[in-house]
Structures are given as structure tokens and as C-alpha cells.
Coordinates of C-alpha atoms in Angstrom, one line a residue:
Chain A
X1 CA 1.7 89.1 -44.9
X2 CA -0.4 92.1 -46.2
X3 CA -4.5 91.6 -45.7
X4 CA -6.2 93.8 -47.9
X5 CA -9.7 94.5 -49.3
X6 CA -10.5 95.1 -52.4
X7 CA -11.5 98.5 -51.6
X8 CA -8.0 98.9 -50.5
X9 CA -6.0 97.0 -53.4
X10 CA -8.0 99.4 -55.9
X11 CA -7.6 102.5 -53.8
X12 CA -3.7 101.8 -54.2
X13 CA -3.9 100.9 -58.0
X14 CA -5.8 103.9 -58.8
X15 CA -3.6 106.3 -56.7
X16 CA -0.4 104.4 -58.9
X17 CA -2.1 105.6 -62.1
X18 CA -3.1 109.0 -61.0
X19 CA 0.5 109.9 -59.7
X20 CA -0.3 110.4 -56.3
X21 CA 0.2 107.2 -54.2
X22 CA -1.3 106.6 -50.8
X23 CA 1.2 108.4 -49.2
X24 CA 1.3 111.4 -50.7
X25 CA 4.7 110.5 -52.3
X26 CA 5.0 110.6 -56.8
X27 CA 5.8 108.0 -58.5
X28 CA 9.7 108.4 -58.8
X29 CA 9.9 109.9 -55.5
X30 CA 11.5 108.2 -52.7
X31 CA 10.7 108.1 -49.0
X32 CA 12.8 110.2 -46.4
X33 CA 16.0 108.1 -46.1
X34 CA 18.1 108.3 -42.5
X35 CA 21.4 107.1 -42.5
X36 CA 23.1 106.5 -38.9
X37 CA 26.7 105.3 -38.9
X38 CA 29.5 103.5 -36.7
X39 CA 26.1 102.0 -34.8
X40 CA 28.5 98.6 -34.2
X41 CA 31.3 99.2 -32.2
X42 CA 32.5 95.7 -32.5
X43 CA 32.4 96.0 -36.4
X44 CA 35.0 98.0 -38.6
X45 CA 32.7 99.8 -40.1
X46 CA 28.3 99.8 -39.5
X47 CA 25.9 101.6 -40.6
X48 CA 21.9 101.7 -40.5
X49 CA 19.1 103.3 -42.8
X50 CA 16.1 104.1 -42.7
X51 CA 13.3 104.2 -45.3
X52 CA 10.0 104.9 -44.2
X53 CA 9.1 102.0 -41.7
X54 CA 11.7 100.1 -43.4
X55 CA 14.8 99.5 -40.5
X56 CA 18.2 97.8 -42.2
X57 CA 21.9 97.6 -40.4
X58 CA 24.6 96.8 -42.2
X59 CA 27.8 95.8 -40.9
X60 CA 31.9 94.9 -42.1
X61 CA 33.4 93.2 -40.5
X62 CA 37.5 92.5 -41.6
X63 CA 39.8 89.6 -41.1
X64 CA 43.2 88.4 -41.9
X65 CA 43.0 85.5 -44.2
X66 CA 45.0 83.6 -46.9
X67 CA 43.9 84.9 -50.4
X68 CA 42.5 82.5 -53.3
X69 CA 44.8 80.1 -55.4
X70 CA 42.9 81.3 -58.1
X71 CA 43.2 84.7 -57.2
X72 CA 46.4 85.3 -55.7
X73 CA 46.6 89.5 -56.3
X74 CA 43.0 89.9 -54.6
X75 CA 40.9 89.8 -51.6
X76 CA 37.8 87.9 -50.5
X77 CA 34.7 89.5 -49.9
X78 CA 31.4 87.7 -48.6
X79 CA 27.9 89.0 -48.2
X80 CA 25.1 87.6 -45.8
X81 CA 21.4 88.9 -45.1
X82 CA 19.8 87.7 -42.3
X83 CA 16.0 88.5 -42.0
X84 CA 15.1 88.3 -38.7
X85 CA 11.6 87.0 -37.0
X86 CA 11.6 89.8 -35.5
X87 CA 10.9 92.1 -38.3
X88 CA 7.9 90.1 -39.7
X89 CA 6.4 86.3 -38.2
X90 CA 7.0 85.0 -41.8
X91 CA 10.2 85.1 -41.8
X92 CA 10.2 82.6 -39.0
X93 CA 12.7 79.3 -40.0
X94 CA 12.3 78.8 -43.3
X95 CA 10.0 81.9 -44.6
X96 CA 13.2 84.1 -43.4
X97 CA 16.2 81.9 -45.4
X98 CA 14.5 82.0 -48.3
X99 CA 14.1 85.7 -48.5
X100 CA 17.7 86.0 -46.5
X101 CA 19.3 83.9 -50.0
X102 CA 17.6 85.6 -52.6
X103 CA 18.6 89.0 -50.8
X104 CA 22.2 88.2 -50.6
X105 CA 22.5 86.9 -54.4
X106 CA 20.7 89.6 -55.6
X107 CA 23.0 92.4 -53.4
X108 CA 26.2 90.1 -54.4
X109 CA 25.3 90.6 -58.2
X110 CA 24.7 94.0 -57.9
X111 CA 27.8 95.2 -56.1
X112 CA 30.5 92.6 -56.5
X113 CA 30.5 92.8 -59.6
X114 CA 31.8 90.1 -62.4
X115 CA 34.3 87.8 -62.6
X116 CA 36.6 90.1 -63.9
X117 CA 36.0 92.3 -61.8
X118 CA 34.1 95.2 -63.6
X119 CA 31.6 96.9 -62.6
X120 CA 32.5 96.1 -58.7
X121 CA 31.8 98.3 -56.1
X122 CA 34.8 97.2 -54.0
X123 CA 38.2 97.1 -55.6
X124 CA 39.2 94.2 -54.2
X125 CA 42.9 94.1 -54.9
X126 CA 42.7 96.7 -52.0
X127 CA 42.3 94.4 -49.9
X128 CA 45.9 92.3 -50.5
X129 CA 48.5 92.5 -48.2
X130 CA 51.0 89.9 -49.2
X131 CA 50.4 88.5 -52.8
X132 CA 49.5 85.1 -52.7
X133 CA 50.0 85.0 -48.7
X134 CA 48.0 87.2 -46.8
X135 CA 44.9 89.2 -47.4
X136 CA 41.6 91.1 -46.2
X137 CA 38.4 89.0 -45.9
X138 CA 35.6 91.1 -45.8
X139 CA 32.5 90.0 -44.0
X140 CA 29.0 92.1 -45.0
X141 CA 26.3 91.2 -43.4
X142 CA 23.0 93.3 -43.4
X143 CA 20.3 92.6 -40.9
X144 CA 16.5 93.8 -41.8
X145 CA 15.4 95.1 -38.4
X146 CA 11.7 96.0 -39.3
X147 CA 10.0 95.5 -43.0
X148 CA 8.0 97.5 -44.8
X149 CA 8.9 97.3 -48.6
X150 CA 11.8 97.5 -50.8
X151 CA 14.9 95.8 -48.9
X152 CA 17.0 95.9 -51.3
X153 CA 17.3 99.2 -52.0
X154 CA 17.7 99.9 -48.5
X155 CA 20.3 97.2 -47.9
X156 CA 22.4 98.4 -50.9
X157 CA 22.5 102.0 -48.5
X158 CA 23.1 100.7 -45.8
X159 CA 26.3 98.6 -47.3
X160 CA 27.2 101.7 -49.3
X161 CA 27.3 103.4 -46.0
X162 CA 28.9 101.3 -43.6
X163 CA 31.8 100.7 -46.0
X164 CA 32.4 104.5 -46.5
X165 CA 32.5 103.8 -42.3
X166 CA 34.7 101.0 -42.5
X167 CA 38.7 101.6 -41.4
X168 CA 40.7 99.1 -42.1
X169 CA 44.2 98.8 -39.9
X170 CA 47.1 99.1 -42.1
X171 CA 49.7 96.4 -41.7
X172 CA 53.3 96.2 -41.2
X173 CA 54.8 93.1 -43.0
X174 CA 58.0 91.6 -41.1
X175 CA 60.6 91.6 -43.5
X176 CA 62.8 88.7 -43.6
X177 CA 60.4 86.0 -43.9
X178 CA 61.3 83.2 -46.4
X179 CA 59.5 82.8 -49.2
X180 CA 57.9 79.6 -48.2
X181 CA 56.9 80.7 -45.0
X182 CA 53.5 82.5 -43.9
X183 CA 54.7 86.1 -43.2
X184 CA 54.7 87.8 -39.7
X185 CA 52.5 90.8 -39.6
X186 CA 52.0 93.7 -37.4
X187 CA 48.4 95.1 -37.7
X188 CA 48.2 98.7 -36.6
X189 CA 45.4 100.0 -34.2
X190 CA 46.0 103.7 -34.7
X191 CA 46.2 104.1 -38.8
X192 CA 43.1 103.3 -40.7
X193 CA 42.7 102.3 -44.5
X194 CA 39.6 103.9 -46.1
X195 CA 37.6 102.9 -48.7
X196 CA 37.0 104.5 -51.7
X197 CA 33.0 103.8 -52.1
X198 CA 32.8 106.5 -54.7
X199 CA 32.5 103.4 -57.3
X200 CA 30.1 101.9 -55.0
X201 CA 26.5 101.9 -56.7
X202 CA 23.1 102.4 -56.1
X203 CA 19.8 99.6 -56.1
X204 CA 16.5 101.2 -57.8
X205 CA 13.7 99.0 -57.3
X206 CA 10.7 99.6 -60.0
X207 CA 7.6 97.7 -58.8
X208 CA 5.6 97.4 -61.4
X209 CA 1.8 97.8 -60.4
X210 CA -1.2 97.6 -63.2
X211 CA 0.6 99.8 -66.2
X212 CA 2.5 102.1 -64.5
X213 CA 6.1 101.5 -62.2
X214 CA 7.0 102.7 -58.8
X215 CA 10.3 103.7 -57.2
X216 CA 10.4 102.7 -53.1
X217 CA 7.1 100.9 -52.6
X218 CA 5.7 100.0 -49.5
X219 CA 4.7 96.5 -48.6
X220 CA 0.9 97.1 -49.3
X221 CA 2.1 98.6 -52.6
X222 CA 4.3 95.3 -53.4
X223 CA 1.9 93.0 -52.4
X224 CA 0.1 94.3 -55.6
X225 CA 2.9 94.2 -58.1
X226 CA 3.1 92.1 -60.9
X227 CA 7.4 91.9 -61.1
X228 CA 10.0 94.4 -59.7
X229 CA 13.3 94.9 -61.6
X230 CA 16.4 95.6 -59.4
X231 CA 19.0 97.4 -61.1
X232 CA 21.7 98.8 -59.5
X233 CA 23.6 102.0 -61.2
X234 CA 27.3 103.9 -60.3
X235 CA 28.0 107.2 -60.7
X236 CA 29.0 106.7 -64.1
X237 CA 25.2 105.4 -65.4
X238 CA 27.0 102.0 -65.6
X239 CA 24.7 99.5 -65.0
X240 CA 26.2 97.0 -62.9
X241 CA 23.5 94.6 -62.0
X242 CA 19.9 93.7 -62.8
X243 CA 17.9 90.9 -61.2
X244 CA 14.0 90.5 -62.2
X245 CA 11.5 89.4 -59.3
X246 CA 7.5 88.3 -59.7
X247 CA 6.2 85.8 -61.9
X248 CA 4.7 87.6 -64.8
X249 CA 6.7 88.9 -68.2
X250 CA 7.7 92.1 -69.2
X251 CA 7.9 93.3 -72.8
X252 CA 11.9 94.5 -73.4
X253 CA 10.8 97.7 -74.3
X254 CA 9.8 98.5 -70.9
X255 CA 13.0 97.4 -69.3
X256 CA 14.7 100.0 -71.9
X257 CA 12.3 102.2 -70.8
X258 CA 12.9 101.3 -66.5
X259 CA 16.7 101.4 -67.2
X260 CA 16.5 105.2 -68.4
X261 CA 14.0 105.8 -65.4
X262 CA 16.3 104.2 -63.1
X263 CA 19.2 106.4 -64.8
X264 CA 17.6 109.0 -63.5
X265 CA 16.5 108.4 -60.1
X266 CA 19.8 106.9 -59.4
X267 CA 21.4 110.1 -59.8
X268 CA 19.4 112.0 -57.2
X269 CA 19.8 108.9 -54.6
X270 CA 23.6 109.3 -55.3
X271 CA 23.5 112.6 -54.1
X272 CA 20.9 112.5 -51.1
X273 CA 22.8 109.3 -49.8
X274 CA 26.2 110.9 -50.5
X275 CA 25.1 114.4 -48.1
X276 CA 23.3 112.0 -45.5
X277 CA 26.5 110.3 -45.0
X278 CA 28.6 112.7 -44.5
X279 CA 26.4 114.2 -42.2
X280 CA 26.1 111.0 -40.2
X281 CA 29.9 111.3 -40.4
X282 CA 29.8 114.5 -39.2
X283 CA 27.9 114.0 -35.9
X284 CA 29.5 110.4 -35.3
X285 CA 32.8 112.7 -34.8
X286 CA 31.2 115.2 -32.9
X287 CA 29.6 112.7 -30.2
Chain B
X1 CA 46.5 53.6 -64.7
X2 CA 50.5 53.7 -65.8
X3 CA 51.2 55.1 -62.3
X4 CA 54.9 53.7 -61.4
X5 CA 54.7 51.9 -57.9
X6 CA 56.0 54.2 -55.0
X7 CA 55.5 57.6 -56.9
X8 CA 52.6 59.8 -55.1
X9 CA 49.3 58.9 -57.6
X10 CA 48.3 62.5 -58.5
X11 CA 44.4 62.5 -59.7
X12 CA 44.3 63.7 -63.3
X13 CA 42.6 66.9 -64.3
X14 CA 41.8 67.4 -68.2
X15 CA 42.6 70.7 -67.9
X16 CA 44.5 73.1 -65.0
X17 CA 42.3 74.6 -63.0
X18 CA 44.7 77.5 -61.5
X19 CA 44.9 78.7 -65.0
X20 CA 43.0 81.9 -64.7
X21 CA 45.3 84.5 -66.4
X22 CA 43.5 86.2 -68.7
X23 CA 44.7 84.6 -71.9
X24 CA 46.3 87.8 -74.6
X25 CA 43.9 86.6 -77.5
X26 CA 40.6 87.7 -75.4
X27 CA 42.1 91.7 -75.5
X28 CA 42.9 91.6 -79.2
X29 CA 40.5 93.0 -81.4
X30 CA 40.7 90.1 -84.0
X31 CA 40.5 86.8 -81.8
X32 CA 38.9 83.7 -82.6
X33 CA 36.7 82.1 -80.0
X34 CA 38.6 78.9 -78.5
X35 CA 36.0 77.3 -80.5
X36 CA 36.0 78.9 -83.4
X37 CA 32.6 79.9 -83.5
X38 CA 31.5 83.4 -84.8
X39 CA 30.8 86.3 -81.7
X40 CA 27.3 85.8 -82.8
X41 CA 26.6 82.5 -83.1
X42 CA 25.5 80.0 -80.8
X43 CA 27.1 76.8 -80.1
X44 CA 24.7 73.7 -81.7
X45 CA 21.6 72.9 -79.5
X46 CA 20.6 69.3 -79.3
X47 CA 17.0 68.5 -77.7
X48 CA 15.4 65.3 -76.7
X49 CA 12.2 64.4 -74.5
X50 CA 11.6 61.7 -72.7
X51 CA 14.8 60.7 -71.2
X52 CA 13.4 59.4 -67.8
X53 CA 10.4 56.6 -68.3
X54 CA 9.2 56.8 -64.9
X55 CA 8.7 61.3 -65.0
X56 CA 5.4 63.0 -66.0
X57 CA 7.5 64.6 -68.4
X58 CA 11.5 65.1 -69.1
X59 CA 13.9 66.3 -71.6
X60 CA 17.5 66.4 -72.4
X61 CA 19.1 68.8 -73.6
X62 CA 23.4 69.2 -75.2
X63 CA 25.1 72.7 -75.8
X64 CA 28.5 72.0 -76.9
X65 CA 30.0 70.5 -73.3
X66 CA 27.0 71.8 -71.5
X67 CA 24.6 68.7 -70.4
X68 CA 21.4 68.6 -68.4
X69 CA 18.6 66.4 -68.1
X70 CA 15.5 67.6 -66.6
X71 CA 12.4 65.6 -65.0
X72 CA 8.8 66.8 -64.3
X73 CA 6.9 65.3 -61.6
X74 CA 3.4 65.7 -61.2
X75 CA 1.0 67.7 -61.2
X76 CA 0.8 65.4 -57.7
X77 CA -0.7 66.5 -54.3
X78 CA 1.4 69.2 -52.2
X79 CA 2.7 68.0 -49.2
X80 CA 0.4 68.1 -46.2
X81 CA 1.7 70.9 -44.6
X82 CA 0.9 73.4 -47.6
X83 CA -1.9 75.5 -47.3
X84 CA -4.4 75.2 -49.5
X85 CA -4.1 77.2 -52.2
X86 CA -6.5 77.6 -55.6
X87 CA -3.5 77.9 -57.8
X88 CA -0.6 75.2 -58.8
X89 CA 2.7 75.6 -57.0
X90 CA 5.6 75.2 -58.6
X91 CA 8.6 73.5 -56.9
X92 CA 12.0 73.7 -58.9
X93 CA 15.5 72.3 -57.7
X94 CA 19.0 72.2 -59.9
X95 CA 21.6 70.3 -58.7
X96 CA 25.3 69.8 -60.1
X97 CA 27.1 66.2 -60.5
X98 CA 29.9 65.7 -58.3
X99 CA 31.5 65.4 -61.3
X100 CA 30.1 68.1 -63.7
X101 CA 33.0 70.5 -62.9
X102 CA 37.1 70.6 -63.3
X103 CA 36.8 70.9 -59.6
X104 CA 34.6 68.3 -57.9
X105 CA 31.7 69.6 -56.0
X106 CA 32.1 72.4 -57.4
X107 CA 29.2 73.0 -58.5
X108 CA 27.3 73.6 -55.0
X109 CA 28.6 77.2 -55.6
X110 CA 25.7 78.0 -57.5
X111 CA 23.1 78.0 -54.9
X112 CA 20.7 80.6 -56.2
X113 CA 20.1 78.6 -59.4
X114 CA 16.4 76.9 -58.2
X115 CA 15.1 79.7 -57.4
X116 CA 16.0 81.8 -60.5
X117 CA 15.1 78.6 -62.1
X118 CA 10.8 78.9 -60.7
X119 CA 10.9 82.3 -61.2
X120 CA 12.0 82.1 -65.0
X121 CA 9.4 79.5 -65.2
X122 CA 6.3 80.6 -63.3
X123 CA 5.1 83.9 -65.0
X124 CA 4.5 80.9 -68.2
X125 CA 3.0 78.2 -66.8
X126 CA -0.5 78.1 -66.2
X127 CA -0.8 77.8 -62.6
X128 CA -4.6 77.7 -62.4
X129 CA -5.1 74.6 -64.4
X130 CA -4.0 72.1 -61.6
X131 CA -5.0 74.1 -58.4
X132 CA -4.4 72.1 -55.0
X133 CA -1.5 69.8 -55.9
X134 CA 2.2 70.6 -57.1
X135 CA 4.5 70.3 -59.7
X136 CA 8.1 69.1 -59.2
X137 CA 10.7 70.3 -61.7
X138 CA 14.2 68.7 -61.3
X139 CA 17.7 69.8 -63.2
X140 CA 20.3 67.8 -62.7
X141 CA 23.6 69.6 -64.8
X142 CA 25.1 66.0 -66.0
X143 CA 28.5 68.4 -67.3
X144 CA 29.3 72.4 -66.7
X145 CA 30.1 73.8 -70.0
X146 CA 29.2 77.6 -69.6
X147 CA 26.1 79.1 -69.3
X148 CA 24.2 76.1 -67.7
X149 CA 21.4 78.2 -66.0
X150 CA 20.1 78.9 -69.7
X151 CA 20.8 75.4 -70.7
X152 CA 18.6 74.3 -67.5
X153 CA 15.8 77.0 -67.8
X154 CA 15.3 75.7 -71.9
X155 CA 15.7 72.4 -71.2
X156 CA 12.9 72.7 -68.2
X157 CA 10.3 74.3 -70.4
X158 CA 11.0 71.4 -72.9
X159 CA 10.3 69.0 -70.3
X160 CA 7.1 71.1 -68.9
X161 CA 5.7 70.9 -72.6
X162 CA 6.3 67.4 -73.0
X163 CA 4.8 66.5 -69.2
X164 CA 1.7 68.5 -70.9
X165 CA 1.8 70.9 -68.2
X166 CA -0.4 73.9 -69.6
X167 CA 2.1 77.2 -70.0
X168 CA 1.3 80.0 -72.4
X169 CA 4.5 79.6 -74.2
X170 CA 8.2 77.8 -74.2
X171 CA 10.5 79.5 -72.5
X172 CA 13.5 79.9 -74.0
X173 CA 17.1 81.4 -72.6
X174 CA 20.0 82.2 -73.8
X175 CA 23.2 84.3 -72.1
X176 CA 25.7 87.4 -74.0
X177 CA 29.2 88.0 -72.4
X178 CA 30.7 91.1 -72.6
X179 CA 34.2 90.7 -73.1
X180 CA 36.0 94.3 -73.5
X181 CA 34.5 95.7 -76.2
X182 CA 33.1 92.4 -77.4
X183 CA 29.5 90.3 -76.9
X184 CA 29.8 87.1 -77.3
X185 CA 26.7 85.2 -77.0
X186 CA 26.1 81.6 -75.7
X187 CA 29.8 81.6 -73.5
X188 CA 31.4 78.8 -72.7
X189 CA 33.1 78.2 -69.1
X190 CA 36.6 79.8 -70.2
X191 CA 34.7 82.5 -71.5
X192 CA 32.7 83.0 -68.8
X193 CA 35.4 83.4 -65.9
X194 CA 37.1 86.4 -67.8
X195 CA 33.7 88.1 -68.8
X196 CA 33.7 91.6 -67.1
X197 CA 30.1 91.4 -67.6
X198 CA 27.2 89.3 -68.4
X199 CA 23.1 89.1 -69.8
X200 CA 21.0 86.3 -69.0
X201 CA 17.7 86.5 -70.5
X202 CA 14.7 84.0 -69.8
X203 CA 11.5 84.9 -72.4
X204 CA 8.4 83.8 -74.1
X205 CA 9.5 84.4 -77.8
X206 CA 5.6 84.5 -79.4
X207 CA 4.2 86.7 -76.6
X208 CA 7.7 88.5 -76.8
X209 CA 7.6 89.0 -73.1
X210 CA 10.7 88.6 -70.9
X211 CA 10.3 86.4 -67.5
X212 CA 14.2 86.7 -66.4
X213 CA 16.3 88.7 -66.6
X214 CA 19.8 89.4 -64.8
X215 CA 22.9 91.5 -65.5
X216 CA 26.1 90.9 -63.5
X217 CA 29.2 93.5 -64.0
X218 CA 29.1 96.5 -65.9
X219 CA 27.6 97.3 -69.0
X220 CA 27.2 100.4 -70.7
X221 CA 23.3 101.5 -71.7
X222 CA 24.0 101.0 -75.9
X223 CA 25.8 97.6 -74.8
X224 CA 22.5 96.0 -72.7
X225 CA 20.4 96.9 -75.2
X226 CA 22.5 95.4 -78.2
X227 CA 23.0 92.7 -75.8
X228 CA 19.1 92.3 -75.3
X229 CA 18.3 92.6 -78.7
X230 CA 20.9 89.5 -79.5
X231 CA 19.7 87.0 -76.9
X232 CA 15.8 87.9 -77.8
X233 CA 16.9 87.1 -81.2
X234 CA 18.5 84.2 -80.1
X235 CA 15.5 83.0 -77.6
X236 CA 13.0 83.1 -81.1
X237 CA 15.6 80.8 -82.9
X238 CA 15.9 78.3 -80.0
X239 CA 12.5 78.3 -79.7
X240 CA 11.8 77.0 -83.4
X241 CA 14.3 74.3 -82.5
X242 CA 12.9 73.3 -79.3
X243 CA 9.2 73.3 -81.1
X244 CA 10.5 70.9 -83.8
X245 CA 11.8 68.7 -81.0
X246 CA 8.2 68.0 -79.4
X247 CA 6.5 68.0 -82.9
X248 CA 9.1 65.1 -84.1
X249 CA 8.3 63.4 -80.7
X250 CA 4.8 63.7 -80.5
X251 CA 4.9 61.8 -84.5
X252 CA 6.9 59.3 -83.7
X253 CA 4.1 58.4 -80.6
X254 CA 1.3 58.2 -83.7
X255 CA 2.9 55.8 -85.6

């Protein structure tokens, strides 16, 4: 929880209107972002961000598994949050699940994608190894390590990241197995699958505070928001997901109006997340 | 049942669930929707308050196959562990029937409706006018038709209004699929599983202020805002229904 005075909550507003927010930071400008990956070795893939005092991990983790009736041609993919006590008291029991679900639904909307399958960061037929028989389940699961404003952006990063980390072993199918049976495989330790995460998109959180909207606010600055909208863009400027948080109403003209904004911030996070990756990448080999 | 002793009783299911193919008609440029209704057109909304005598407030509401009764409770006094608090709280919960989907119990899946549910509904209700105590809203979907979360969120401001819970306006919801190159509004459930993307909006038509919104897949810039600009056209129209509901209820109390 965030205990402010009223001297403070103005000091923030005003600094919102005037362009120059407590920090020093703009409006549309974003905090430093540190991307460390391969920080799990147990995982196939891991990766952790940094924004600000805001601390994420993100981790994939990949298992054999039998695909979907429904689906027979693709893979599974799940996605936890877990918001530990350790990051804030609040999220203690309960406090920490609610915010862990609304996290995860809001992340699953903005990078899995529809039914369909457009608009998905992960192509998920990928992940098939034997139609109808055998497949990749992918396990995501971030982890807020320390909290101080706009998770989800960093969370979507962090899984960005770790899945341009993640290797998954190719497999050898036995041949010669019946068609009824489950077929034998031979997972491979050596040769690693990639991803292709280029389709994987960005979260932009605008935190609306008094008239004006915020990229990357800070705790104190969310505390004093009156709703945020999540949208999450490729590299295309496809939207492919949008969630609303806060209680109050927005006139449509201003979502246009955030969607174009967002647009336009997404591109540069594209780009600084796309170099800090590869530099993590970089000095993972090297060490 | 005209089950033949000794063969293995299969349950019956109205209509096969593993078919999931993407039927042809949906890529065509000239399909009809499988119920014939236009792209634009909603399917007939049927509204009625008062459904549950021993609610503050409740209201039921029909979209085509999509059912859903909602109850208000309260404003009562919040549990004892609360804090004390000098606005309302708002506590909302949708559940599914065991048997509101092909598959039973299927409806668990959506987990992430309640709270989508209070957060469409909070920014309207007027959560200083009962400060200290709570107010329950529970959703029960009766049958899964397609777009039940806009079903639910209507049908719960209906049943606010009627509980004479004070809000600033009804709010109304209404969802657009985007099927290729198409938006159809108001999907049903087969619609719905092809969609390769979707709009739900939750608003206050006479403030003209949105209190939801959520897109899942992709949509191109033109296509949201086409899509916006069709469910907020949409929302005002339900609204006038919904408004003619409570005023036909609220004469037939006077006389």
C-alpha cells in the first residue's frame, strides 16, 4: 500500500500535467529496462527484467504431453503469475491470488492470442510433434520479485525474453509404431528448437492520472490513477490485446487517442528490448 | 430412453463437440450467419426484473440461446473482517450451470469473468451512497450461447437498477467478432470459437463513457475503431430496451 499526503498526491498530479513527473522521466518515456537471461538453469528458457524498482523473472518451462482432442495439429501453452509476499505484505494469501489471476488473464489475452489463433505471440503448431499424439506443453510462469508499478508491462518482457531464451530439444519419432499406439520418442539433449518471438508483442500500460496519461508509472503514480488501459502491440502495429483496469469511464475518443500513443511507444520498446536481449544473449555465451 | 439392453448407453450430446474445423462458409465473402441474422444485427434481447422474490433486486435476461439470471443482495453489512471503509464495496461472482455448456462443467473455464464483471460495473454505481456495508451481485449463466460476459454485465446493471442501487447510468455491453475480413457483432458460441479476434465493450451510453473494454487476437487500427463505433452503437440501442424494461415494471407495481 502507498501512504501519501496530500502535499505529495498533488506534487505528482501537477508534475503529470507539466510533463515532468517526479522522477525526472516525460510522460511517454519509460524507465531504464535490464534484461538478464538463462537466470534458471533448471528451466528451458528464463529470463528476468528490470524496471526501475520493479524485479520480474519469467520462466518456460517444456514438457511432453498428449495434444487437445479439439486441437489435434497444436500445442498447449499455460501461463501462471505468482505474486509473492515477498515483494509487497499485501500480497499475503489472498491480496497476492487476486492480483496473481488478474495478471495471468490479462498476459494470456495479450499474447496467446484468439481462438483462431491470430494475433498470438507463440505459433503453437510449433509445438506438435506427432499429430493428434504427442506434443509440447509449454509452462510460463512469471514471478514478481519486488513491486513498484506497472507489472504487466514488465511481465510481458520478461516472457518475451525468456522465450527468445528458451531451446527446445528436437525429437526423434520411432518409426514403426502402430497407429493406435502412443509413439516412442527419442528427445535429443544436444539440438535445440528456437523460437521465433519476432511475432511476440509488446504490453503498454497508460495510467491515466487527472487529464493527462502516463507510460511506466510507479506505484505512487498508480495509486493516483483513475483507469489504466493495457494494450499490447506486435511489430506489425497489430493490436493484439487490450484489457481496461480502474473503476471510472473513459470517453472512446481517448482510447483512439491511447491506441495511437501506444503505437508509438511500442515501437521504441520493440527495439530497446530487442538490443537488450541480444546483449543479455551475448554475455550469457561469453560467461 | 430407446437404449437396446446390453449395448454400451452413450450420453447424448445435441451437437458434436470435437467439431472444430473451421466450417468453408465462414471464409467466403458471401455467407450467411448460421442464424441468418445480418453482420450487423443483434440477435433479439429479452429483459425481465424480478425473477428472484427473496433478492434486493434481480433480472433476467435471453439472447438468442444465451440465458442468465442475476440477483442483487444488499446493500447489507460487510463481513466482519473488512475494514471499515466510507465507500460501498462491491462484491460480484458469475458462475456457470453444470449444464450450461455442450461439455459439462465446462464452464469453470472462465474464471476471470467476476472480476471483469465488478470492474465493468464499479466506475457506475455510486459507491458513496451506502458507505460501510456491501453489495452482493450474483450471475448465474442458466445456458452458454456466445457472448455471455455481455449478456451477464447488461443483465447485472438491470438488476442493480431495479435493487434501486444508485449508479449514474445502465451499463450496457455488447461484443464484435472479427472473422477474416468480417465483424460480426453479438456472436454466438460457433462463432465465437473460430473468431481470430474479438471486442468486448462495457459503457454508460448517456454519459458516453466506456467502463470495459478488452480486445483478444488481432485487429487492425481501422478494424477496432469500426468495431468500437458498432458495439457503442449497439450499447445506446440496448440501453433504450433495457430502460423500457424497468419503466414497464415499475407501472405495473402502481396499478
Amino acid at each position: 500500500m502507498v501512504g501519501l499526503s496530500e502535499g505529495e498526491k498533488e506534487f505528482i498530479k501537477g508534475g503529470i500535467a507539466q510533463d515532468l513527473r517526479s522522477d525526472g522521466r516525460k510522460r511517454y518515456t519509460y524507465r531504464p529496462i535490464y534484461v538478464e537471461t538463462g537466470v534458471i538453469p533448471q528451466a528451458n528458457g528464463s529470463a528476468r527484467v528490470r524496471l526501475g524498482a520493479t524485479d520480474v523473472i519469467a520462466s518456460v518451462k517444456a514438457e511432453l504431453g498428449k495434444p487437445s482432442a479439439l486441437q489435434p495439429d497444436k500445442g498447449k501453452v499455460a501461463l501462471f503469475i505468482d505474486c509473492s509476499p515477498t515483494a509487497e505484505p499485501t500480497f499475503e494469501g489472498r491480496g497476492g491470488e487476486e492480483l496473481s489471476a488478474e495478471l495471468s488473464s490479462a498476459l494470456q489475452r495479450c499474447l496467446l492470442g484468439s481462438k483462431s489463433g491470430a494475433g498470438a505471440g507463440i505459433d503453437l503448431s510449433s509445438l506438435i510433434v506427432v499429430e493428434g499424439k504427442v506434443c509440447w506443453d509449454l509452462y510460463i510462469d512469471g514471478l514478481v520479485i519486488s513491486s513498484d508499478g506497472n507489472l504487466l508491462d514488465a511481465l510481458g518482457a520478461a516472457i518475451k525474453a525468456a522465450l527468445s531464451n528458451t531451446g527446445i530439444p528436437t525429437v526423434h519419432v520411432v518409426a514403426g509404431a502402430s497407429n493406435d499406439e502412443q509413439p516412442e520418442v527419442d528427445i535429443s539433449d544436444e539440438e535445440f528448437l528456437h523460437f521465433d518471438t519476432s511475432g511476440v508483442p509488446v504490453i503498454v500500460t497508460l495510467t491515466k492520472v487527472g487529464k493527462h496519461y502516463i507510460v511506466d508509472a510507479t506505484s505512487e503514480e498508480e495509486s493516483q490513477m483513475s483507469s489504466a488501459v493495457s494494450i499490447s502491440i506486435n511489430r506489425q502495429g497489430h493490436i493484439c490485446g487490450m484489457t481496461k483496469r480502474g473503476g471510472s469511464g473513459i470517453d472512446p475518443s481517448v482510447i483512439l487517442d491511447m491506441i495511437s500513443v501506444a503505437n508509438f511507444v511500442s515501437r521504441q520498446l520493440i527495439e530497446k528490448l530487442d538490443s537488450e536481449i541480444s546483449a543479455a544473449e551475448a554475455n550469457e555465451e561469453d560467461s | 430412453m430407446a437404449a437396446k439392453p446390453g449395448t454400451a448407453s452413450t450420453t447424448y450430446s445435441p451437437v458434436d463437440p470435437t467439431h472444430k474445423t473451421k466450417p468453408s462458409i465462414f471464409t467466403d465473402s458471401d455467407w450467411v450467419r448460421p442464424d441468418s441474422r445480418g453482420f450487423q444485427q443483434c440477435r433479439p434481447a429479452f429483459f425481465r426484473t424480478g425473477a428472484v422474490n427473496s433478492a434486493s433486486g434481480s433480472a433476467y435476461a435471453e439472447f438468442g440461446n444465451t440465458k442468465v439470471i442475476v440477483s442483487v443482495f444488499g446493500p447489507r453489512e460487510s463481513k466482519k473482517a473488512m475494514m471499515y471503509s466510507d465507500v460501498g464495496r462491491l462484491n460480484c461472482n458469475v458462475s456457470y450451470t453444470t449444464f450450461a455448456t455442450h461439455v459439462r462443467g465446462q464452464g469453470s473455464d472462465n474464471k476471470e469473468f467476476s472480476s471483469m464483471l465488478h470492474k465493468a460495473l464499479e466506475g457506475a454505481i455510486i459507491l458513496e451512497s451506502f458507505p460501510k456495508t456491501t453489495v452482493d451481485v450474483f450471475a448465474l449463466v442458466l445456458e452458454s450461447g456466445g457472448s455471455d460476459l455481455p449478456v451477464v454485465i447488461s443483465c447485472a446493471s438491470l438488476a442493480l437498477a431495479d435493487a434501486g442501487i444508485m449508479m449514474y447510468d445502465l451499463v450496457t455491453s455488447v461484443s464484435v467478432s472479427c472473422l477474416g475480413k468480417n465483424l460480426l457483432i453479438d456472436p454466438i458460441l460457433e462463432e465465437e470459437s473460430c473468431q481470430d479476434g474479438s471486442l468486448m465493450i462495457a459503457c454508460m451510453p448517456s454519459r458516453y463513457e466506456v467502463t470495459q473494454l478488452t480486445v483478444t487476437g488481432e485487429l487492425s487500427a481501422p478494424n477496432l475503431s469500426e468495431a468500437m463505433q458498432l458495439c457503442l452503437d449497439a450499447c445506446a440501442k440496448l440501453a433504450q430496451i433495457m430502460r423500457s424494461c424497468l419503466k414497464e415494471a415499475a407501472s405495473a407495481a402502481e396499478e
